[in-house]
mmCIF file of C-alpha atoms and ligand atoms in Angstrom:
data_model
loop_
_atom_site.group_PDB
_atom_site.id
_atom_site.type_symbol
_atom_site.label_atom_id
_atom_site.label_comp_id
_atom_site.label_asym_id
_atom_site.label_seq_id
_atom_site.Cartn_x
_atom_site.Cartn_y
_atom_site.Cartn_z
ATOM 1 C CA MET A 1118 -14.411 -41.555 63.100
ATOM 2 C CA PHE A 1119 -17.301 -43.958 62.704
ATOM 3 C CA LEU A 1120 -20.840 -43.345 61.543
ATOM 4 C CA SER A 1121 -23.595 -43.713 64.122
ATOM 5 C CA GLU A 1122 -25.451 -47.027 64.280
ATOM 6 C CA ARG A 1123 -28.625 -45.106 63.498
ATOM 7 C CA LEU A 1124 -27.194 -43.851 60.239
ATOM 8 C CA LYS A 1125 -25.824 -47.257 59.338
ATOM 9 C CA ALA A 1126 -29.377 -48.601 59.473
ATOM 10 C CA VAL A 1127 -30.359 -46.305 56.578
ATOM 11 C CA LYS A 1128 -29.881 -48.159 53.315
ATOM 12 C CA PRO A 1129 -28.058 -46.392 50.508
ATOM 13 C CA SER A 1130 -30.476 -44.872 48.036
ATOM 14 C CA PRO A 1131 -30.974 -47.147 45.005
ATOM 15 C CA THR A 1132 -31.196 -44.076 42.798
ATOM 16 C CA LEU A 1133 -27.878 -42.614 43.826
ATOM 17 C CA ALA A 1134 -25.722 -44.491 41.303
ATOM 18 C CA ILE A 1135 -28.059 -43.733 38.404
ATOM 19 C CA ASN A 1136 -28.319 -40.062 39.380
ATOM 20 C CA ALA A 1137 -24.574 -39.750 39.604
ATOM 21 C CA LYS A 1138 -24.244 -41.280 36.161
ATOM 22 C CA ALA A 1139 -26.842 -38.916 34.657
ATOM 23 C CA VAL A 1140 -25.042 -35.943 36.191
ATOM 24 C CA SER A 1141 -21.642 -36.989 34.889
ATOM 25 C CA MET A 1142 -23.064 -37.649 31.403
ATOM 26 C CA ARG A 1143 -24.520 -34.129 31.405
ATOM 27 C CA GLN A 1144 -21.234 -32.670 32.554
ATOM 28 C CA ALA A 1145 -19.557 -34.481 29.682
ATOM 29 C CA GLY A 1146 -21.925 -32.646 27.323
ATOM 30 C CA VAL A 1147 -24.376 -35.497 26.623
ATOM 31 C CA ASP A 1148 -27.957 -34.241 26.113
ATOM 32 C CA VAL A 1149 -29.680 -36.343 28.772
ATOM 33 C CA ILE A 1150 -33.472 -35.981 28.912
ATOM 34 C CA SER A 1151 -34.738 -36.243 32.452
ATOM 35 C CA PHE A 1152 -38.048 -37.671 33.596
ATOM 36 C CA GLY A 1153 -36.568 -37.750 37.051
ATOM 37 C CA VAL A 1154 -37.453 -34.384 38.533
ATOM 38 C CA GLY A 1155 -39.691 -34.186 41.575
ATOM 39 C CA GLU A 1156 -40.647 -30.535 41.405
ATOM 40 C CA PRO A 1157 -42.838 -28.301 39.207
ATOM 41 C CA ASP A 1158 -41.028 -26.740 36.242
ATOM 42 C CA PHE A 1159 -42.821 -23.430 36.847
ATOM 43 C CA ASP A 1160 -41.527 -20.269 38.488
ATOM 44 C CA THR A 1161 -42.970 -19.172 41.809
ATOM 45 C CA PRO A 1162 -45.754 -16.685 40.907
ATOM 46 C CA LYS A 1163 -44.738 -13.025 40.836
ATOM 47 C CA HIS A 1164 -46.978 -11.782 43.651
ATOM 48 C CA ILE A 1165 -45.382 -14.330 45.988
ATOM 49 C CA ARG A 1166 -41.847 -13.313 45.025
ATOM 50 C CA ASP A 1167 -42.829 -9.646 45.412
ATOM 51 C CA GLU A 1168 -43.969 -10.301 48.956
ATOM 52 C CA ALA A 1169 -40.584 -11.842 49.781
ATOM 53 C CA VAL A 1170 -38.830 -8.755 48.429
ATOM 54 C CA ARG A 1171 -41.088 -6.547 50.499
ATOM 55 C CA ALA A 1172 -40.395 -8.625 53.626
ATOM 56 C CA MET A 1173 -36.657 -8.206 53.098
ATOM 57 C CA GLU A 1174 -36.929 -4.485 52.412
ATOM 58 C CA GLU A 1175 -39.026 -4.028 55.518
ATOM 59 C CA GLY A 1176 -36.443 -5.799 57.628
ATOM 60 C CA PHE A 1177 -38.417 -8.965 58.298
ATOM 61 C CA THR A 1178 -35.101 -10.786 58.465
ATOM 62 C CA ARG A 1179 -34.809 -11.976 62.064
ATOM 63 C CA TYR A 1180 -35.762 -15.024 64.077
ATOM 64 C CA THR A 1181 -39.486 -15.624 64.272
ATOM 65 C CA ALA A 1182 -41.574 -17.776 66.614
ATOM 66 C CA VAL A 1183 -40.187 -21.324 66.338
ATOM 67 C CA GLY A 1184 -43.390 -22.899 65.027
ATOM 68 C CA GLY A 1185 -44.069 -20.083 62.551
ATOM 69 C CA ILE A 1186 -45.537 -16.559 62.542
ATOM 70 C CA PRO A 1187 -49.163 -16.194 63.717
ATOM 71 C CA GLU A 1188 -50.122 -14.626 60.372
ATOM 72 C CA LEU A 1189 -49.031 -17.769 58.500
ATOM 73 C CA LYS A 1190 -50.655 -20.068 61.051
ATOM 74 C CA ASP A 1191 -53.905 -18.169 60.518
ATOM 75 C CA ALA A 1192 -53.612 -18.460 56.740
ATOM 76 C CA ILE A 1193 -53.111 -22.216 57.140
ATOM 77 C CA ILE A 1194 -56.056 -22.506 59.549
ATOM 78 C CA GLU A 1195 -58.197 -20.665 57.012
ATOM 79 C CA LYS A 1196 -57.003 -22.992 54.227
ATOM 80 C CA PHE A 1197 -57.994 -26.052 56.252
ATOM 81 C CA ARG A 1198 -61.385 -24.508 56.996
ATOM 82 C CA CYS A 1199 -62.151 -23.545 53.384
ATOM 83 C CA ASP A 1200 -60.628 -26.477 51.511
ATOM 84 C CA ASN A 1201 -61.051 -29.364 53.912
ATOM 85 C CA ASN A 1202 -63.773 -28.296 56.330
ATOM 86 C CA LEU A 1203 -61.330 -28.970 59.182
ATOM 87 C CA SER A 1204 -60.977 -26.580 62.092
ATOM 88 C CA TYR A 1205 -57.760 -26.105 64.055
ATOM 89 C CA GLU A 1206 -56.452 -23.641 66.627
ATOM 90 C CA ARG A 1207 -53.063 -21.956 66.384
ATOM 91 C CA ASP A 1208 -51.468 -24.400 68.831
ATOM 92 C CA GLU A 1209 -52.570 -27.322 66.644
ATOM 93 C CA VAL A 1210 -50.603 -26.017 63.656
ATOM 94 C CA MET A 1211 -46.895 -25.754 63.068
ATOM 95 C CA ILE A 1212 -44.673 -24.650 60.189
ATOM 96 C CA SER A 1213 -41.354 -26.306 59.340
ATOM 97 C CA CYS A 1214 -38.673 -26.136 56.629
ATOM 98 C CA GLY A 1215 -40.674 -28.112 54.061
ATOM 99 C CA GLY A 1216 -43.063 -31.027 54.284
ATOM 100 C CA LYS A 1217 -40.093 -33.344 54.601
ATOM 101 C CA HIS A 1218 -38.950 -31.528 57.723
ATOM 102 C CA VAL A 1219 -42.479 -31.805 59.125
ATOM 103 C CA LEU A 1220 -42.288 -35.581 58.668
ATOM 104 C CA TYR A 1221 -38.872 -35.679 60.284
ATOM 105 C CA ASN A 1222 -40.069 -33.692 63.327
ATOM 106 C CA LEU A 1223 -43.187 -35.853 63.571
ATOM 107 C CA ALA A 1224 -41.169 -39.070 63.555
ATOM 108 C CA HIS A 1225 -38.916 -37.786 66.320
ATOM 109 C CA ALA A 1226 -41.827 -36.538 68.397
ATOM 110 C CA LEU A 1227 -43.824 -39.767 68.124
ATOM 111 C CA LEU A 1228 -41.601 -42.788 67.680
ATOM 112 C CA ASN A 1229 -39.705 -45.022 70.083
ATOM 113 C CA PRO A 1230 -37.284 -47.815 69.200
ATOM 114 C CA GLY A 1231 -39.315 -50.889 68.349
ATOM 115 C CA ASP A 1232 -42.360 -48.950 67.186
ATOM 116 C CA GLU A 1233 -43.675 -49.957 63.785
ATOM 117 C CA VAL A 1234 -44.848 -47.593 61.078
ATOM 118 C CA ILE A 1235 -46.957 -48.986 58.265
ATOM 119 C CA ILE A 1236 -45.952 -47.640 54.864
ATOM 120 C CA PRO A 1237 -47.932 -48.778 51.807
ATOM 121 C CA ALA A 1238 -45.739 -49.440 48.761
ATOM 122 C CA PRO A 1239 -45.122 -47.865 46.292
ATOM 123 C CA TYR A 1240 -44.095 -45.162 48.760
ATOM 124 C CA TRP A 1241 -42.310 -41.835 48.657
ATOM 125 C CA VAL A 1242 -38.579 -42.561 48.982
ATOM 126 C CA SER A 1243 -38.084 -40.571 52.182
ATOM 127 C CA TYR A 1244 -40.640 -42.312 54.419
ATOM 128 C CA PRO A 1245 -38.626 -45.408 55.375
ATOM 129 C CA PRO A 1246 -35.342 -43.567 56.142
ATOM 130 C CA ILE A 1247 -37.174 -40.925 58.192
ATOM 131 C CA VAL A 1248 -38.726 -43.701 60.289
ATOM 132 C CA VAL A 1249 -35.390 -45.515 60.624
ATOM 133 C CA LEU A 1250 -33.558 -42.331 61.665
ATOM 134 C CA ALA A 1251 -36.096 -41.965 64.466
ATOM 135 C CA GLY A 1252 -35.174 -45.463 65.641
ATOM 136 C CA ALA A 1253 -38.435 -47.150 64.610
ATOM 137 C CA ASP A 1254 -39.185 -49.914 62.088
ATOM 138 C CA PRO A 1255 -40.881 -49.311 58.739
ATOM 139 C CA VAL A 1256 -43.358 -52.057 57.842
ATOM 140 C CA ILE A 1257 -43.821 -52.028 54.086
ATOM 141 C CA VAL A 1258 -47.210 -53.240 52.890
ATOM 142 C CA GLY A 1259 -47.597 -53.962 49.206
ATOM 143 C CA THR A 1260 -50.557 -52.790 47.138
ATOM 144 C CA ARG A 1261 -51.776 -54.032 43.771
ATOM 145 C CA GLU A 1262 -51.691 -52.329 40.417
ATOM 146 C CA GLU A 1263 -55.287 -53.559 39.901
ATOM 147 C CA ASP A 1264 -56.283 -51.651 43.050
ATOM 148 C CA ASP A 1265 -54.616 -48.553 41.631
ATOM 149 C CA PHE A 1266 -51.857 -49.020 44.216
ATOM 150 C CA LYS A 1267 -54.193 -48.229 47.089
ATOM 151 C CA LEU A 1268 -53.924 -49.880 50.470
ATOM 152 C CA SER A 1269 -56.816 -52.236 51.156
ATOM 153 C CA PRO A 1270 -58.396 -52.381 54.629
ATOM 154 C CA GLU A 1271 -57.585 -56.131 54.702
ATOM 155 C CA SER A 1272 -53.864 -55.571 54.069
ATOM 156 C CA LEU A 1273 -53.811 -52.830 56.681
ATOM 157 C CA GLU A 1274 -55.519 -55.069 59.207
ATOM 158 C CA MET A 1275 -53.033 -57.871 58.555
ATOM 159 C CA ALA A 1276 -50.008 -55.599 58.958
ATOM 160 C CA ILE A 1277 -51.041 -54.218 62.337
ATOM 161 C CA THR A 1278 -49.265 -55.649 65.396
ATOM 162 C CA PRO A 1279 -49.205 -54.532 69.043
ATOM 163 C CA ARG A 1280 -46.138 -52.469 68.108
ATOM 164 C CA THR A 1281 -47.864 -50.512 65.316
ATOM 165 C CA LYS A 1282 -47.908 -46.822 66.072
ATOM 166 C CA LEU A 1283 -48.612 -45.088 62.792
ATOM 167 C CA LEU A 1284 -49.866 -45.477 59.257
ATOM 168 C CA ILE A 1285 -48.494 -43.160 56.566
ATOM 169 C CA LEU A 1286 -50.905 -42.314 53.752
ATOM 170 C CA ASN A 1287 -50.054 -40.218 50.708
ATOM 171 C CA SER A 1288 -52.847 -39.044 48.418
ATOM 172 C CA PRO A 1289 -52.382 -37.999 45.653
ATOM 173 C CA SER A 1290 -49.391 -40.305 45.620
ATOM 174 C CA ASN A 1291 -45.809 -39.853 44.620
ATOM 175 C CA PRO A 1292 -44.902 -42.056 42.649
ATOM 176 C CA THR A 1293 -48.215 -43.515 41.397
ATOM 177 C CA GLY A 1294 -50.514 -40.489 41.175
ATOM 178 C CA SER A 1295 -53.357 -42.441 42.787
ATOM 179 C CA VAL A 1296 -55.968 -40.562 44.747
ATOM 180 C CA TYR A 1297 -58.004 -42.164 47.533
ATOM 181 C CA THR A 1298 -61.768 -41.657 47.444
ATOM 182 C CA GLU A 1299 -63.818 -40.780 50.493
ATOM 183 C CA SER A 1300 -65.242 -44.282 50.821
ATOM 184 C CA GLU A 1301 -61.780 -45.872 50.540
ATOM 185 C CA LEU A 1302 -60.570 -43.609 53.342
ATOM 186 C CA GLN A 1303 -63.624 -44.453 55.435
ATOM 187 C CA ALA A 1304 -62.853 -48.149 55.120
ATOM 188 C CA LEU A 1305 -59.237 -47.589 56.219
ATOM 189 C CA ALA A 1306 -60.374 -45.286 59.028
ATOM 190 C CA GLU A 1307 -62.517 -48.040 60.435
ATOM 191 C CA VAL A 1308 -59.452 -50.294 60.820
ATOM 192 C CA VAL A 1309 -57.366 -47.428 62.234
ATOM 193 C CA LEU A 1310 -59.943 -46.727 64.943
ATOM 194 C CA ARG A 1311 -60.379 -50.370 65.854
ATOM 195 C CA HIS A 1312 -56.639 -50.709 66.480
ATOM 196 C CA ASP A 1313 -55.997 -47.344 68.068
ATOM 197 C CA ILE A 1314 -53.157 -46.254 65.779
ATOM 198 C CA GLY A 1315 -52.229 -42.813 64.455
ATOM 199 C CA VAL A 1316 -52.213 -41.600 60.854
ATOM 200 C CA VAL A 1317 -49.837 -39.327 59.024
ATOM 201 C CA SER A 1318 -51.631 -38.022 55.953
ATOM 202 C CA ASP A 1319 -49.223 -36.515 53.421
ATOM 203 C CA GLU A 1320 -51.385 -34.190 51.308
ATOM 204 C CA ILE A 1321 -48.650 -32.249 49.558
ATOM 205 C CA TYR A 1322 -50.278 -32.877 46.116
ATOM 206 C CA GLU A 1323 -53.781 -31.997 47.308
ATOM 207 C CA LYS A 1324 -54.248 -29.281 44.685
ATOM 208 C CA LEU A 1325 -52.848 -31.289 41.806
ATOM 209 C CA ILE A 1326 -55.813 -33.535 41.006
ATOM 210 C CA PHE A 1327 -57.196 -34.010 37.487
ATOM 211 C CA ASP A 1328 -60.661 -34.409 35.974
ATOM 212 C CA ASP A 1329 -62.271 -32.285 38.707
ATOM 213 C CA ARG A 1330 -62.150 -35.171 41.111
ATOM 214 C CA PRO A 1331 -62.683 -34.096 44.715
ATOM 215 C CA PHE A 1332 -59.896 -34.312 47.264
ATOM 216 C CA CYS A 1333 -60.634 -35.993 50.566
ATOM 217 C CA SER A 1334 -58.462 -36.096 53.686
ATOM 218 C CA ILE A 1335 -58.754 -39.013 56.079
ATOM 219 C CA ALA A 1336 -58.974 -36.399 58.860
ATOM 220 C CA GLN A 1337 -62.374 -35.446 57.411
ATOM 221 C CA VAL A 1338 -63.855 -38.882 58.050
ATOM 222 C CA SER A 1339 -64.775 -38.119 61.672
ATOM 223 C CA GLU A 1340 -63.727 -36.044 64.694
ATOM 224 C CA GLU A 1341 -62.251 -39.166 66.213
ATOM 225 C CA LEU A 1342 -60.143 -39.746 63.129
ATOM 226 C CA LYS A 1343 -59.115 -36.111 63.001
ATOM 227 C CA SER A 1344 -57.851 -36.283 66.592
ATOM 228 C CA ARG A 1345 -55.405 -39.054 65.672
ATOM 229 C CA THR A 1346 -54.364 -37.751 62.266
ATOM 230 C CA PHE A 1347 -51.467 -35.477 61.433
ATOM 231 C CA VAL A 1348 -52.216 -33.680 58.208
ATOM 232 C CA VAL A 1349 -48.985 -32.797 56.432
ATOM 233 C CA ASN A 1350 -48.960 -30.286 53.619
ATOM 234 C CA GLY A 1351 -46.721 -27.581 52.190
ATOM 235 C CA LEU A 1352 -46.207 -24.977 49.529
ATOM 236 C CA SER A 1353 -43.519 -26.703 47.453
ATOM 237 C CA LYS A 1354 -45.724 -28.415 44.890
ATOM 238 C CA THR A 1355 -48.874 -26.269 44.921
ATOM 239 C CA TYR A 1356 -47.119 -22.937 44.439
ATOM 240 C CA ALA A 1357 -43.916 -24.108 42.740
ATOM 241 C CA MET A 1358 -41.978 -23.144 45.867
ATOM 242 C CA THR A 1359 -39.678 -26.120 46.434
ATOM 243 C CA GLY A 1360 -36.643 -23.974 47.205
ATOM 244 C CA TRP A 1361 -38.417 -21.802 49.750
ATOM 245 C CA ARG A 1362 -38.787 -24.667 52.226
ATOM 246 C CA ILE A 1363 -42.182 -24.146 53.799
ATOM 247 C CA GLY A 1364 -44.278 -27.085 54.969
ATOM 248 C CA TYR A 1365 -46.864 -27.397 57.706
ATOM 249 C CA VAL A 1366 -48.754 -29.844 59.851
ATOM 250 C CA ALA A 1367 -51.995 -29.838 61.825
ATOM 251 C CA GLY A 1368 -52.821 -32.260 64.613
ATOM 252 C CA ALA A 1369 -52.964 -32.932 68.341
ATOM 253 C CA ARG A 1370 -51.584 -29.978 70.324
ATOM 254 C CA GLU A 1371 -49.388 -32.042 72.717
ATOM 255 C CA ILE A 1372 -47.566 -33.539 69.752
ATOM 256 C CA ILE A 1373 -47.320 -30.196 67.970
ATOM 257 C CA ALA A 1374 -45.756 -28.816 71.169
ATOM 258 C CA GLY A 1375 -43.269 -31.709 71.131
ATOM 259 C CA MET A 1376 -42.408 -31.088 67.501
ATOM 260 C CA THR A 1377 -41.901 -27.407 68.260
ATOM 261 C CA LYS A 1378 -39.446 -28.368 71.003
ATOM 262 C CA ILE A 1379 -37.489 -30.512 68.519
ATOM 263 C CA GLN A 1380 -37.501 -27.731 65.957
ATOM 264 C CA SER A 1381 -36.380 -25.188 68.566
ATOM 265 C CA GLN A 1382 -33.250 -27.288 69.139
ATOM 266 C CA SER A 1383 -32.519 -28.018 65.497
ATOM 267 C CA THR A 1384 -33.459 -25.471 62.809
ATOM 268 C CA SER A 1385 -35.349 -22.919 64.951
ATOM 269 C CA ASN A 1386 -38.002 -21.135 62.897
ATOM 270 C CA PRO A 1387 -38.477 -21.680 59.161
ATOM 271 C CA ASN A 1388 -37.037 -18.848 57.047
ATOM 272 C CA SER A 1389 -38.715 -15.546 57.961
ATOM 273 C CA ILE A 1390 -38.899 -14.229 54.392
ATOM 274 C CA ALA A 1391 -40.300 -17.479 53.038
ATOM 275 C CA GLN A 1392 -42.981 -17.406 55.736
ATOM 276 C CA LYS A 1393 -44.152 -13.969 54.559
ATOM 277 C CA ALA A 1394 -44.158 -15.233 50.971
ATOM 278 C CA ALA A 1395 -46.197 -18.230 52.102
ATOM 279 C CA VAL A 1396 -48.856 -15.945 53.588
ATOM 280 C CA ALA A 1397 -49.126 -14.223 50.205
ATOM 281 C CA ALA A 1398 -49.340 -17.609 48.470
ATOM 282 C CA LEU A 1399 -52.140 -18.933 50.672
ATOM 283 C CA ASN A 1400 -54.138 -15.699 50.903
ATOM 284 C CA GLY A 1401 -53.525 -14.378 47.390
ATOM 285 C CA PRO A 1402 -54.985 -15.300 43.975
ATOM 286 C CA GLN A 1403 -55.075 -19.035 43.311
ATOM 287 C CA ASP A 1404 -55.510 -19.024 39.521
ATOM 288 C CA PHE A 1405 -51.848 -19.972 39.006
ATOM 289 C CA ILE A 1406 -52.629 -23.463 40.289
ATOM 290 C CA GLN A 1407 -55.244 -24.001 37.584
ATOM 291 C CA THR A 1408 -52.846 -22.906 34.857
ATOM 292 C CA MET A 1409 -50.162 -25.274 36.128
ATOM 293 C CA LEU A 1410 -52.668 -28.095 36.501
ATOM 294 C CA GLN A 1411 -53.832 -27.666 32.896
ATOM 295 C CA ALA A 1412 -50.262 -27.926 31.642
ATOM 296 C CA PHE A 1413 -49.706 -31.061 33.724
ATOM 297 C CA ASP A 1414 -52.953 -32.538 32.438
ATOM 298 C CA GLU A 1415 -52.010 -32.043 28.803
ATOM 299 C CA ARG A 1416 -48.665 -33.744 29.429
ATOM 300 C CA ARG A 1417 -50.310 -36.522 31.407
ATOM 301 C CA GLN A 1418 -52.693 -37.333 28.551
ATOM 302 C CA TYR A 1419 -49.881 -37.350 26.018
ATOM 303 C CA LEU A 1420 -47.502 -39.391 28.169
ATOM 304 C CA LEU A 1421 -50.130 -42.006 28.981
ATOM 305 C CA GLN A 1422 -51.248 -42.373 25.402
ATOM 306 C CA ARG A 1423 -47.654 -42.914 24.259
ATOM 307 C CA LEU A 1424 -46.707 -45.277 27.097
ATOM 308 C CA ARG A 1425 -49.776 -47.423 26.544
ATOM 309 C CA GLY A 1426 -48.870 -47.665 22.882
ATOM 310 C CA PHE A 1427 -45.497 -49.291 23.646
ATOM 311 C CA THR A 1428 -45.364 -53.073 23.295
ATOM 312 C CA GLY A 1429 -45.896 -54.802 26.634
ATOM 313 C CA ILE A 1430 -46.293 -51.624 28.678
ATOM 314 C CA ASP A 1431 -49.241 -51.046 30.935
ATOM 315 C CA CYS A 1432 -49.861 -47.901 32.935
ATOM 316 C CA ASN A 1433 -52.647 -46.814 35.264
ATOM 317 C CA MET A 1434 -54.015 -43.332 34.596
ATOM 318 C CA PRO A 1435 -52.626 -41.152 37.396
ATOM 319 C CA GLY A 1436 -55.380 -39.133 39.082
ATOM 320 C CA GLY A 1437 -53.069 -36.516 40.574
ATOM 321 C CA ALA A 1438 -49.525 -35.223 41.192
ATOM 322 C CA PHE A 1439 -47.181 -35.149 38.158
ATOM 323 C CA TYR A 1440 -45.953 -38.716 37.865
ATOM 324 C CA ALA A 1441 -46.837 -41.818 35.889
ATOM 325 C CA PHE A 1442 -45.833 -45.282 37.082
ATOM 326 C CA PRO A 1443 -45.855 -47.758 34.172
ATOM 327 C CA ASN A 1444 -45.178 -51.473 34.541
ATOM 328 C CA PHE A 1445 -42.039 -52.607 32.694
ATOM 329 C CA GLY A 1446 -42.240 -56.218 33.880
ATOM 330 C CA TYR A 1447 -42.747 -57.377 30.273
ATOM 331 C CA TYR A 1448 -39.122 -56.509 29.503
ATOM 332 C CA PHE A 1449 -37.573 -58.366 32.413
ATOM 333 C CA ASN A 1450 -35.214 -61.094 31.225
ATOM 334 C CA SER A 1451 -34.874 -59.462 27.825
ATOM 335 C CA LYS A 1452 -31.355 -58.638 26.723
ATOM 336 C CA ALA A 1453 -29.361 -55.770 25.324
ATOM 337 C CA GLY A 1454 -25.893 -56.704 24.175
ATOM 338 C CA GLY A 1455 -24.582 -58.892 26.954
ATOM 339 C CA THR A 1456 -26.830 -57.538 29.737
ATOM 340 C CA THR A 1457 -30.052 -59.095 30.964
ATOM 341 C CA MET A 1458 -32.737 -56.782 32.389
ATOM 342 C CA LYS A 1459 -33.342 -58.176 35.843
ATOM 343 C CA GLY A 1460 -35.306 -55.343 37.369
ATOM 344 C CA SER A 1461 -36.218 -51.657 37.283
ATOM 345 C CA ALA A 1462 -32.663 -50.516 38.050
ATOM 346 C CA ASP A 1463 -31.311 -52.437 35.011
ATOM 347 C CA ILE A 1464 -34.037 -51.004 32.797
ATOM 348 C CA CYS A 1465 -33.311 -47.462 33.940
ATOM 349 C CA GLU A 1466 -29.577 -47.959 33.538
ATOM 350 C CA TYR A 1467 -30.245 -49.224 30.009
ATOM 351 C CA PHE A 1468 -32.431 -46.210 29.121
ATOM 352 C CA LEU A 1469 -29.770 -43.890 30.434
ATOM 353 C CA THR A 1470 -26.888 -45.418 28.490
ATOM 354 C CA GLU A 1471 -28.772 -46.432 25.345
ATOM 355 C CA ALA A 1472 -31.342 -43.631 25.059
ATOM 356 C CA ARG A 1473 -29.872 -40.848 27.197
ATOM 357 C CA VAL A 1474 -33.068 -40.703 29.242
ATOM 358 C CA ALA A 1475 -33.048 -40.479 33.041
ATOM 359 C CA LEU A 1476 -35.845 -42.176 34.997
ATOM 360 C CA VAL A 1477 -36.273 -43.339 38.572
ATOM 361 C CA PRO A 1478 -36.469 -47.137 39.016
ATOM 362 C CA GLY A 1479 -39.525 -48.447 40.869
ATOM 363 C CA ILE A 1480 -37.293 -50.253 43.342
ATOM 364 C CA ALA A 1481 -36.599 -46.852 44.926
ATOM 365 C CA PHE A 1482 -40.314 -46.692 45.772
ATOM 366 C CA GLY A 1483 -40.566 -50.288 46.923
ATOM 367 C CA ASP A 1484 -41.836 -51.933 43.717
ATOM 368 C CA ASP A 1485 -39.337 -53.307 41.247
ATOM 369 C CA ASN A 1486 -41.777 -53.891 38.368
ATOM 370 C CA PHE A 1487 -42.249 -50.213 37.680
ATOM 371 C CA VAL A 1488 -40.454 -47.077 36.573
ATOM 372 C CA ARG A 1489 -41.418 -43.535 37.578
ATOM 373 C CA PHE A 1490 -41.863 -40.849 34.936
ATOM 374 C CA SER A 1491 -42.144 -37.269 36.156
ATOM 375 C CA TYR A 1492 -43.906 -35.038 33.646
ATOM 376 C CA ALA A 1493 -42.841 -31.811 35.326
ATOM 377 C CA THR A 1494 -41.078 -30.956 32.104
ATOM 378 C CA GLY A 1495 -42.120 -29.457 28.742
ATOM 379 C CA LEU A 1496 -44.178 -31.392 26.163
ATOM 380 C CA GLU A 1497 -41.420 -31.216 23.560
ATOM 381 C CA THR A 1498 -38.964 -32.771 25.990
ATOM 382 C CA ILE A 1499 -41.478 -35.441 26.913
ATOM 383 C CA LYS A 1500 -42.020 -36.245 23.256
ATOM 384 C CA GLU A 1501 -38.298 -36.486 22.499
ATOM 385 C CA GLY A 1502 -37.711 -38.612 25.608
ATOM 386 C CA LEU A 1503 -40.477 -41.030 24.647
ATOM 387 C CA ASP A 1504 -39.175 -41.316 21.080
ATOM 388 C CA ARG A 1505 -35.808 -42.288 22.490
ATOM 389 C CA ILE A 1506 -37.334 -44.820 24.885
ATOM 390 C CA GLU A 1507 -39.395 -46.339 22.092
ATOM 391 C CA GLY A 1508 -36.225 -46.769 20.049
ATOM 392 C CA ALA A 1509 -34.372 -48.360 22.950
ATOM 393 C CA LEU A 1510 -37.245 -50.759 23.734
ATOM 394 C CA GLY A 1511 -37.175 -51.904 20.115
ATOM 395 C CA LYS A 1512 -33.566 -53.017 20.548
ATOM 396 C CA LEU A 1513 -34.276 -55.310 23.497
ATOM 397 C CA VAL A 1514 -34.436 -58.987 22.606
HETATM 398 C C1 PLP B 2264 -42.206 -33.269 47.526
HETATM 399 C C2 PLP B 2264 -42.833 -34.141 48.559
HETATM 400 C C3 PLP B 2264 -42.874 -33.801 49.925
HETATM 401 C C4 PLP B 2264 -42.288 -32.612 50.593
HETATM 402 O O1 PLP B 2264 -41.617 -31.704 49.925
HETATM 403 P P1 PLP B 2264 -41.068 -30.429 50.676
HETATM 404 O O2 PLP B 2264 -40.389 -29.690 49.602
HETATM 405 O O3 PLP B 2264 -40.157 -30.893 51.764
HETATM 406 O O4 PLP B 2264 -42.246 -29.695 51.248
HETATM 407 C C5 PLP B 2264 -43.552 -34.626 50.785
HETATM 408 N N1 PLP B 2264 -44.142 -35.749 50.366
HETATM 409 C C6 PLP B 2264 -44.125 -36.114 49.077
HETATM 410 C C7 PLP B 2264 -44.829 -37.350 48.701
HETATM 411 C C8 PLP B 2264 -43.466 -35.339 48.131
HETATM 412 O O5 PLP B 2264 -43.438 -35.753 46.850
#
């Protein structure tokens, strides 16, 4: 048997080898500290879990409407109205098995071979493969650390060709934590409109923004922008519900209908019980989010203060999500034993072997000068991990 050509076009994940090594070290009993996790270290709140139990007890255990139950669609519509001042009808909203599945359905509903999708780097690891699996071409556009890793209207303009179909935006960003302001989005929107392209706005970290900064969606810029934007969101990060697999999208009804057709022939509806739990999450008390955000903020402050204290390390203050993305370029070409650090993968490999700390190399996100730290882990662990890294950095010559 041979793999499909489509699959062959997907590059092996640069993090795979390092992950495998971290896992086997753990299995061998080594106390590896991980800054690698991409999910909140909190339990799903009790009232949400209770609702799932109730749904099961009441026999809500069968197929549902493919695009999600009306009750959940209404809760999502209400969320968009309250939080984002965006209005949608039921047939402009669809629920899938996580935000990632939404993106996958979207790519298959929208893209043809030869279409280009603009992805600003650093990007979330799954964007390029999702585009490639749909037969289209990712066009990676670099951003600058000085611009807080945000796409400039000039770079966007320069990347657009007659084949450009979509731009993917992610704010707050995984891996950088940057958050676009309203005026930055307006400037990008102007370019988008001039070139008649669509936008996928991944807003999965919408609720995880620090310092009371406001969240803005590019769909809010104007009605015209809204009509060409697909707002992607989900419950994984906001409600610590990664395992439940509920994500959603709002956008043009013809495309939503197309995505529903794809979903009907692949996964069918998202899990019935998780959908009921999601209704409880969206309609129930929201104070849990604040508690989680405060914990993340405390860790963020500590992590940043420590990182910035390390010789040669620079790190932008992340405005949202639960990641920091420091620059380790200073250590490139330094040596440990016989090995020279040539890029982020070498650095991360070194931290894993020398310091027993797992990190994700920036190359996985399209920028080799950086390393991603997730602070979705306890303060004590963060402190111990940073002590180890500090020790390991001191041994590089
Ligand atoms: C976690 C994440 C998602 C989606 O997660 P799901 O669990 O599939 O909902 C989407 N985009 C980014 C940037 C993420 O970090």
